[in-house]
Short mmCIF file of C-alpha atoms in Angstrom, two decimals:
data_model
loop_
_atom_site.label_atom_id
_atom_site.label_comp_id
_atom_site.label_asym_id
_atom_site.label_seq_id
_atom_site.Cartn_x
_atom_site.Cartn_y
_atom_site.Cartn_z
CA GLY A 1 70.25 51.18 310.37
CA ASN A 2 72.76 48.74 311.79
CA MET A 3 71.93 45.87 314.14
CA GLU A 4 74.60 43.90 315.99
CA VAL A 5 74.13 40.12 316.22
CA GLY A 6 76.91 38.67 318.34
CA ALA A 7 80.16 39.76 316.79
CA ASN A 8 78.61 40.31 313.36
CA THR A 9 76.95 43.41 311.97
CA ALA A 10 73.91 43.09 309.67
CA ASN A 11 72.29 45.79 307.52
CA THR A 12 68.55 46.17 308.03
CA SER A 13 66.13 48.50 306.18
CA TYR A 14 63.43 50.36 308.06
CA THR A 15 60.35 52.17 306.76
CA LEU A 16 59.10 55.12 308.79
CA LEU A 17 55.51 56.27 308.29
CA ILE A 18 54.50 59.57 309.86
CA LEU A 19 50.74 59.81 310.32
CA VAL A 20 48.81 62.63 311.94
CA SER A 21 45.24 61.66 312.76
CA GLY A 22 42.44 63.48 314.52
CA CYS A 23 38.79 63.20 315.52
CA ARG A 24 36.34 66.00 314.82
CA TYR A 25 32.65 66.69 315.33
CA TRP A 26 30.43 69.24 313.64
CA ASP A 27 29.90 72.23 315.91
CA GLU A 28 26.48 73.53 314.86
CA ASP A 29 26.81 76.70 316.94
CA ASN A 30 29.97 77.82 315.14
CA ASN A 31 29.40 75.99 311.84
CA THR A 32 32.81 74.35 311.94
CA TRP A 33 34.54 71.07 312.70
CA SER A 34 35.86 70.91 316.29
CA SER A 35 37.97 68.39 318.23
CA GLU A 36 36.63 69.41 321.66
CA GLY A 37 35.58 66.33 323.65
CA CYS A 38 37.08 63.91 321.11
CA ARG A 39 40.36 62.02 321.09
CA VAL A 40 42.09 59.41 318.97
CA GLY A 41 42.01 55.83 320.26
CA PRO A 42 45.03 53.50 320.56
CA LEU A 43 43.77 51.15 317.83
CA THR A 44 44.23 53.82 315.15
CA THR A 45 46.15 52.66 312.06
CA LYS A 46 46.90 54.14 308.66
CA TYR A 47 43.76 52.43 307.36
CA ARG A 48 41.26 53.41 310.05
CA THR A 49 40.90 55.84 312.95
CA GLN A 50 39.47 54.97 316.36
CA CYS A 51 37.65 57.89 317.98
CA PHE A 52 36.41 58.45 321.52
CA CYS A 53 33.94 61.30 322.07
CA ASP A 54 32.12 62.29 325.26
CA HIS A 55 29.03 63.52 323.38
CA LEU A 56 26.65 62.17 320.75
CA THR A 57 27.06 64.26 317.61
CA SER A 58 27.97 63.85 313.97
CA PHE A 59 31.69 63.20 313.98
CA GLY A 60 34.42 62.05 311.67
CA ALA A 61 38.17 61.64 311.40
CA ASP A 62 40.91 63.31 309.43
CA ALA A 63 44.40 62.14 308.63
CA VAL A 64 47.48 63.77 307.19
CA VAL A 65 50.22 61.61 305.72
CA ALA A 66 53.55 63.30 305.21
CA PRO A 67 54.58 63.17 301.53
CA ASN A 68 57.57 61.14 300.48
CA THR A 69 60.72 63.12 299.82
CA ILE A 70 62.33 63.02 296.39
CA ASP A 71 65.90 61.83 296.19
CA PHE A 72 67.12 63.90 293.24
CA THR A 73 70.48 62.14 293.27
CA ASN A 74 68.69 58.93 292.44
CA VAL A 75 66.49 60.68 289.86
CA TRP A 76 69.42 62.07 287.85
CA ALA A 77 71.22 58.75 288.09
CA LYS A 78 68.34 57.14 286.19
CA PHE A 79 69.22 59.21 283.10
CA ASN A 80 72.39 57.16 282.72
CA ARG A 81 70.18 54.12 282.10
CA LEU A 82 67.94 55.53 279.37
CA GLY A 83 69.30 52.98 276.93
CA GLU A 84 67.52 50.27 278.89
CA ASN A 85 64.15 51.96 278.13
CA ALA A 86 64.80 53.40 274.67
CA ALA A 87 61.30 52.62 273.38
CA VAL A 88 59.58 54.35 276.30
CA PHE A 89 61.93 57.34 276.15
CA SER A 90 61.42 57.72 272.38
CA THR A 91 57.64 57.57 272.79
CA VAL A 92 57.67 60.28 275.45
CA ILE A 93 59.90 62.56 273.34
CA THR A 94 57.70 62.01 270.25
CA LEU A 95 54.51 62.82 272.13
CA LEU A 96 56.12 65.92 273.62
CA GLY A 97 57.19 67.06 270.14
CA LEU A 98 53.69 66.52 268.74
CA TYR A 99 52.25 68.47 271.66
CA VAL A 100 54.53 71.45 270.97
CA ILE A 101 53.67 71.41 267.24
CA LEU A 102 49.94 71.20 267.97
CA LEU A 103 50.28 74.02 270.50
CA ILE A 104 51.85 76.30 267.88
CA VAL A 105 49.21 75.44 265.25
CA LEU A 106 46.30 76.02 267.62
CA ARG A 107 47.77 79.29 268.84
CA HIS A 108 47.95 80.44 265.23
CA MET A 109 44.29 79.45 264.78
CA ASP A 110 43.36 81.49 267.87
CA LYS A 111 44.99 84.56 266.34
CA LYS A 112 43.12 84.04 263.06
CA ASP A 113 39.88 83.89 265.04
CA LEU A 114 40.36 87.52 266.03
CA ILE A 115 39.71 88.44 262.40
CA LYS A 116 36.63 86.22 262.27
CA TRP A 117 35.14 87.73 265.42
CA GLY A 118 35.48 91.33 264.33
CA ALA A 119 32.41 93.17 263.05
CA LEU A 120 33.38 94.46 259.61
CA PRO A 121 31.39 97.17 257.78
CA LEU A 122 29.56 96.16 254.63
CA GLU A 123 31.06 97.22 251.32
CA ASP A 124 27.95 99.14 250.23
CA ASN A 125 27.56 101.25 253.40
CA LEU A 126 27.26 104.94 252.56
CA PRO A 127 29.14 107.69 254.44
CA THR A 128 25.87 109.57 254.85
CA ASP A 129 24.11 106.66 256.58
CA SER A 130 23.60 107.36 260.28
CA TYR A 131 21.72 104.33 261.60
CA HIS A 132 23.56 101.06 262.26
CA TYR A 133 22.71 97.39 262.67
CA LEU A 134 24.93 94.46 263.59
CA VAL A 135 24.22 91.53 261.25
CA THR A 136 25.40 88.12 262.48
CA VAL A 137 25.31 85.33 259.88
CA GLN A 138 25.65 81.76 261.10
CA THR A 139 26.41 79.02 258.56
CA GLY A 140 25.33 75.46 259.33
CA ILE A 141 27.62 72.62 260.36
CA LYS A 142 26.43 70.04 257.83
CA LYS A 143 28.90 68.73 255.29
CA GLY A 144 29.24 71.19 252.40
CA SER A 145 27.45 74.00 254.25
CA GLY A 146 29.98 76.70 253.31
CA THR A 147 29.75 78.78 250.15
CA ASP A 148 31.73 81.03 247.82
CA SER A 149 28.63 82.31 246.03
CA ARG A 150 27.80 86.02 246.14
CA ILE A 151 25.08 86.69 248.72
CA ARG A 152 22.50 89.47 248.71
CA PHE A 153 19.79 90.34 251.24
CA ILE A 154 17.02 92.79 252.08
CA VAL A 155 16.00 93.64 255.64
CA SER A 156 12.40 94.81 256.01
CA GLY A 157 10.88 96.61 258.96
CA GLU A 158 7.62 98.35 259.77
CA ASP A 159 9.11 101.72 258.79
CA GLY A 160 11.03 100.75 255.66
CA ASP A 161 13.64 98.40 254.25
CA SER A 162 17.37 98.38 253.64
CA GLY A 163 17.19 97.89 249.90
CA VAL A 164 19.31 95.19 248.25
CA ARG A 165 22.56 94.80 250.19
CA LYS A 166 25.69 92.77 249.49
CA LEU A 167 27.02 90.44 252.17
CA ILE A 168 30.59 91.55 251.47
CA ASP A 169 32.82 93.36 253.95
CA VAL A 170 34.58 96.55 252.95
CA ASP A 171 38.02 94.86 252.85
CA ASN A 172 36.71 91.74 251.09
CA LYS A 173 38.33 89.49 253.72
CA ARG A 174 35.40 87.11 253.87
CA LYS A 175 35.04 85.85 250.33
CA HIS A 176 34.26 82.39 251.66
CA LEU A 177 31.70 81.57 254.35
CA PRO A 178 33.08 78.32 255.79
CA ARG A 179 31.09 75.56 257.38
CA GLY A 180 30.11 76.40 260.97
CA SER A 181 31.27 80.02 260.70
CA ILE A 182 29.70 82.94 262.57
CA PHE A 183 30.51 86.27 260.90
CA ASN A 184 29.54 89.76 262.04
CA TYR A 185 28.90 92.73 259.77
CA VAL A 186 27.91 96.32 260.44
CA MET A 187 25.13 97.53 258.15
CA SER A 188 24.34 101.22 257.99
CA VAL A 189 21.11 102.74 256.64
CA ASP A 190 19.78 106.27 256.41
CA GLY A 191 17.26 105.83 259.22
CA CYS A 192 15.58 103.44 261.62
CA LEU A 193 13.66 100.62 259.91
CA GLY A 194 11.39 100.16 262.92
CA PRO A 195 10.66 96.70 264.34
CA LEU A 196 12.07 94.23 261.81
CA THR A 197 9.61 91.84 260.18
CA PHE A 198 11.24 89.96 257.30
CA LEU A 199 14.63 89.09 255.87
CA ARG A 200 14.99 88.07 252.25
CA ILE A 201 18.35 86.44 251.51
CA TRP A 202 19.69 84.72 248.40
CA HIS A 203 22.84 83.96 246.43
CA ASP A 204 23.77 83.72 242.74
CA ASN A 205 25.08 80.12 242.81
CA SER A 206 28.41 81.37 241.44
CA GLY A 207 30.67 79.35 243.75
CA LYS A 208 32.88 76.57 242.46
CA GLY A 209 32.07 72.91 242.99
CA GLN A 210 30.35 72.11 246.26
CA ASN A 211 30.87 75.72 247.37
CA LYS A 212 27.95 76.82 245.19
CA SER A 213 25.34 75.76 247.73
CA TRP A 214 24.89 77.23 251.20
CA TYR A 215 23.29 75.92 254.38
CA LEU A 216 22.13 78.93 256.38
CA ASP A 217 21.45 78.29 260.05
CA ASN A 218 20.19 81.70 261.14
CA VAL A 219 20.72 85.44 260.95
CA GLN A 220 20.59 87.76 263.95
CA ILE A 221 20.26 91.51 263.53
CA ASN A 222 20.90 93.83 266.47
CA ASP A 223 19.76 97.44 266.47
CA LEU A 224 22.89 99.15 267.82
CA GLN A 225 20.93 102.22 268.88
CA THR A 226 18.13 100.57 270.87
CA GLY A 227 19.74 97.21 271.69
CA GLU A 228 16.81 95.26 270.21
CA LYS A 229 17.66 91.86 268.78
CA PHE A 230 15.83 90.18 265.90
CA THR A 231 16.41 86.55 264.94
CA PHE A 232 15.60 85.02 261.56
CA LEU A 233 15.69 81.22 261.62
CA CYS A 234 16.42 79.36 258.41
CA ASP A 235 18.01 75.95 259.04
CA ARG A 236 17.69 75.09 255.33
CA TRP A 237 19.74 74.80 252.18
CA LEU A 238 19.95 77.58 249.65
CA ALA A 239 20.96 75.29 246.82
CA VAL A 240 19.84 74.24 243.37
CA GLU A 241 20.65 70.58 244.00
CA MET A 242 19.44 70.38 247.63
CA ASP A 243 16.14 70.75 249.51
CA ASP A 244 13.51 72.31 247.22
CA GLY A 245 16.09 73.66 244.76
CA SER A 246 15.66 77.30 245.80
CA VAL A 247 18.55 79.69 246.45
CA ASP A 248 16.19 82.41 247.69
CA ARG A 249 14.55 82.44 251.14
CA ILE A 250 12.14 84.85 252.82
CA LEU A 251 12.50 84.53 256.59
CA PRO A 252 10.00 86.04 259.05
CA VAL A 253 11.32 87.34 262.34
CA ALA A 254 11.27 84.57 264.94
CA GLY A 255 8.81 84.87 267.81
CA ILE A 256 9.32 83.62 271.34
CA ASP A 257 7.57 80.34 270.48
CA ASP A 258 10.02 79.74 267.62
CA LEU A 259 13.05 80.44 269.79
CA ILE A 260 11.99 78.08 272.59
CA ALA A 261 10.81 75.27 270.31
CA PHE A 262 12.40 71.92 271.11
CA LYS A 263 14.16 71.61 267.75
CA GLN A 264 15.72 75.05 268.03
CA LEU A 265 16.83 74.60 271.64
CA PHE A 266 18.18 71.10 270.99
CA THR A 267 20.09 72.16 267.86
CA SER A 268 21.65 75.25 269.43
CA SER A 269 22.53 73.39 272.63
CA ALA A 270 24.05 70.43 270.79
CA ARG A 271 26.07 72.75 268.59
CA LYS A 272 27.42 74.65 271.59
CA LYS A 273 28.25 71.47 273.50
CA LEU A 274 30.19 70.01 270.58
CA SER A 275 31.93 73.13 269.28
CA ASN A 276 32.76 74.78 272.61
CA ASP A 277 32.62 72.19 275.40
CA HIS A 278 33.88 69.00 273.73
CA LEU A 279 37.53 68.38 274.65
CA TRP A 280 38.73 67.49 271.13
CA ILE A 281 36.13 68.82 268.67
CA SER A 282 36.42 72.31 270.19
CA LEU A 283 40.07 72.45 269.08
CA PHE A 284 38.97 72.77 265.46
CA SER A 285 35.45 74.19 265.69
CA ARG A 286 35.66 76.71 268.51
CA PRO A 287 32.77 79.16 268.07
CA ALA A 288 33.13 82.90 267.86
CA ARG A 289 33.49 84.69 271.19
CA SER A 290 34.26 81.52 273.08
CA ASN A 291 35.37 82.00 276.68
CA PHE A 292 38.29 79.64 276.15
CA THR A 293 41.38 79.46 273.99
CA ARG A 294 42.21 76.23 272.25
#
C-alpha cells in the first residue's frame, strides 16, 4: 500500500492474516461438538484461543487459517534462474529419472509374478485322474536356498498314497526354485488319499554349483474337493554338504501344537514382515498373493 508522509510518498508492505477461530464443547446428548453457550474472547491470537463458556463441560477450540495463494507468475519466473542452482536442479532431475527407471523395472517384476502365482498342473498328471490337490512349496530365504536339482515326492494318506511324483509343471516353466519362492502346483490322483499323514520329498543333487542343495521351508497341500489343508514343516536343508548330509526328508503332517509353536510363529511372522511389509525389502522379495504391488 502507499502511505503519504508530508509531500513524499513511501512504499510500505503489509501482511494480512485471516484467522477463523471458534470455541466448542462436547455435547453428550448429540455426540457432537457444539458452540452453543461458548464464544471467542478478545485476547485470541494465532497462537492461542480465549474461550468464554456459560457452562462447565469439556471444551476446546478450533482454528482455520486460510492457505496462502500461489503466484504462478513468480513461480515460472524462477525457471529463468535455474543456472544459479544447477547442482540442485541436476540432482532433482537425476532422482526423477532413477525413479522412472525403477518404476518400469518393478512393474515388469509385478507382471512376472503373475506366472509365479499361478497353480500349474504337474507334468505326470494323468487325464484319467479325477481327484485334485493343490501343492504349495515354499523355499527358505537363507543364502543359497534355491535349487536346480530334480525333485521327487510321495504324499501318503490313510487311504493310499500318490506314488512317486515329479515336482515339474507341465510346461516346464519352473526349472529353478529360487530362494524365497512360493510355487503352486495342481496334483491329480485317481482317488481321495484320505487324511494326509506323511510327505516324503527328495532331490537328485543334479543342480550346478550352489544350486545343488535346497532349503525347504514347508509344503502345504490343500484338498480341492473338501477344502482341508495339510501342512508339512521342514525348515531344513536337503543337501549333501549341509545339515546332516541328507537330500531325503520324511515329514509328518503338522499338528496344531506344531503350527502355534513359538519358532514357527516367529519365523512366519518375521518373513511376512520383511518380505511384504518392509518398505524397501518388499520391492525385491514380495511374497506370492501379496495385497500390494511394488
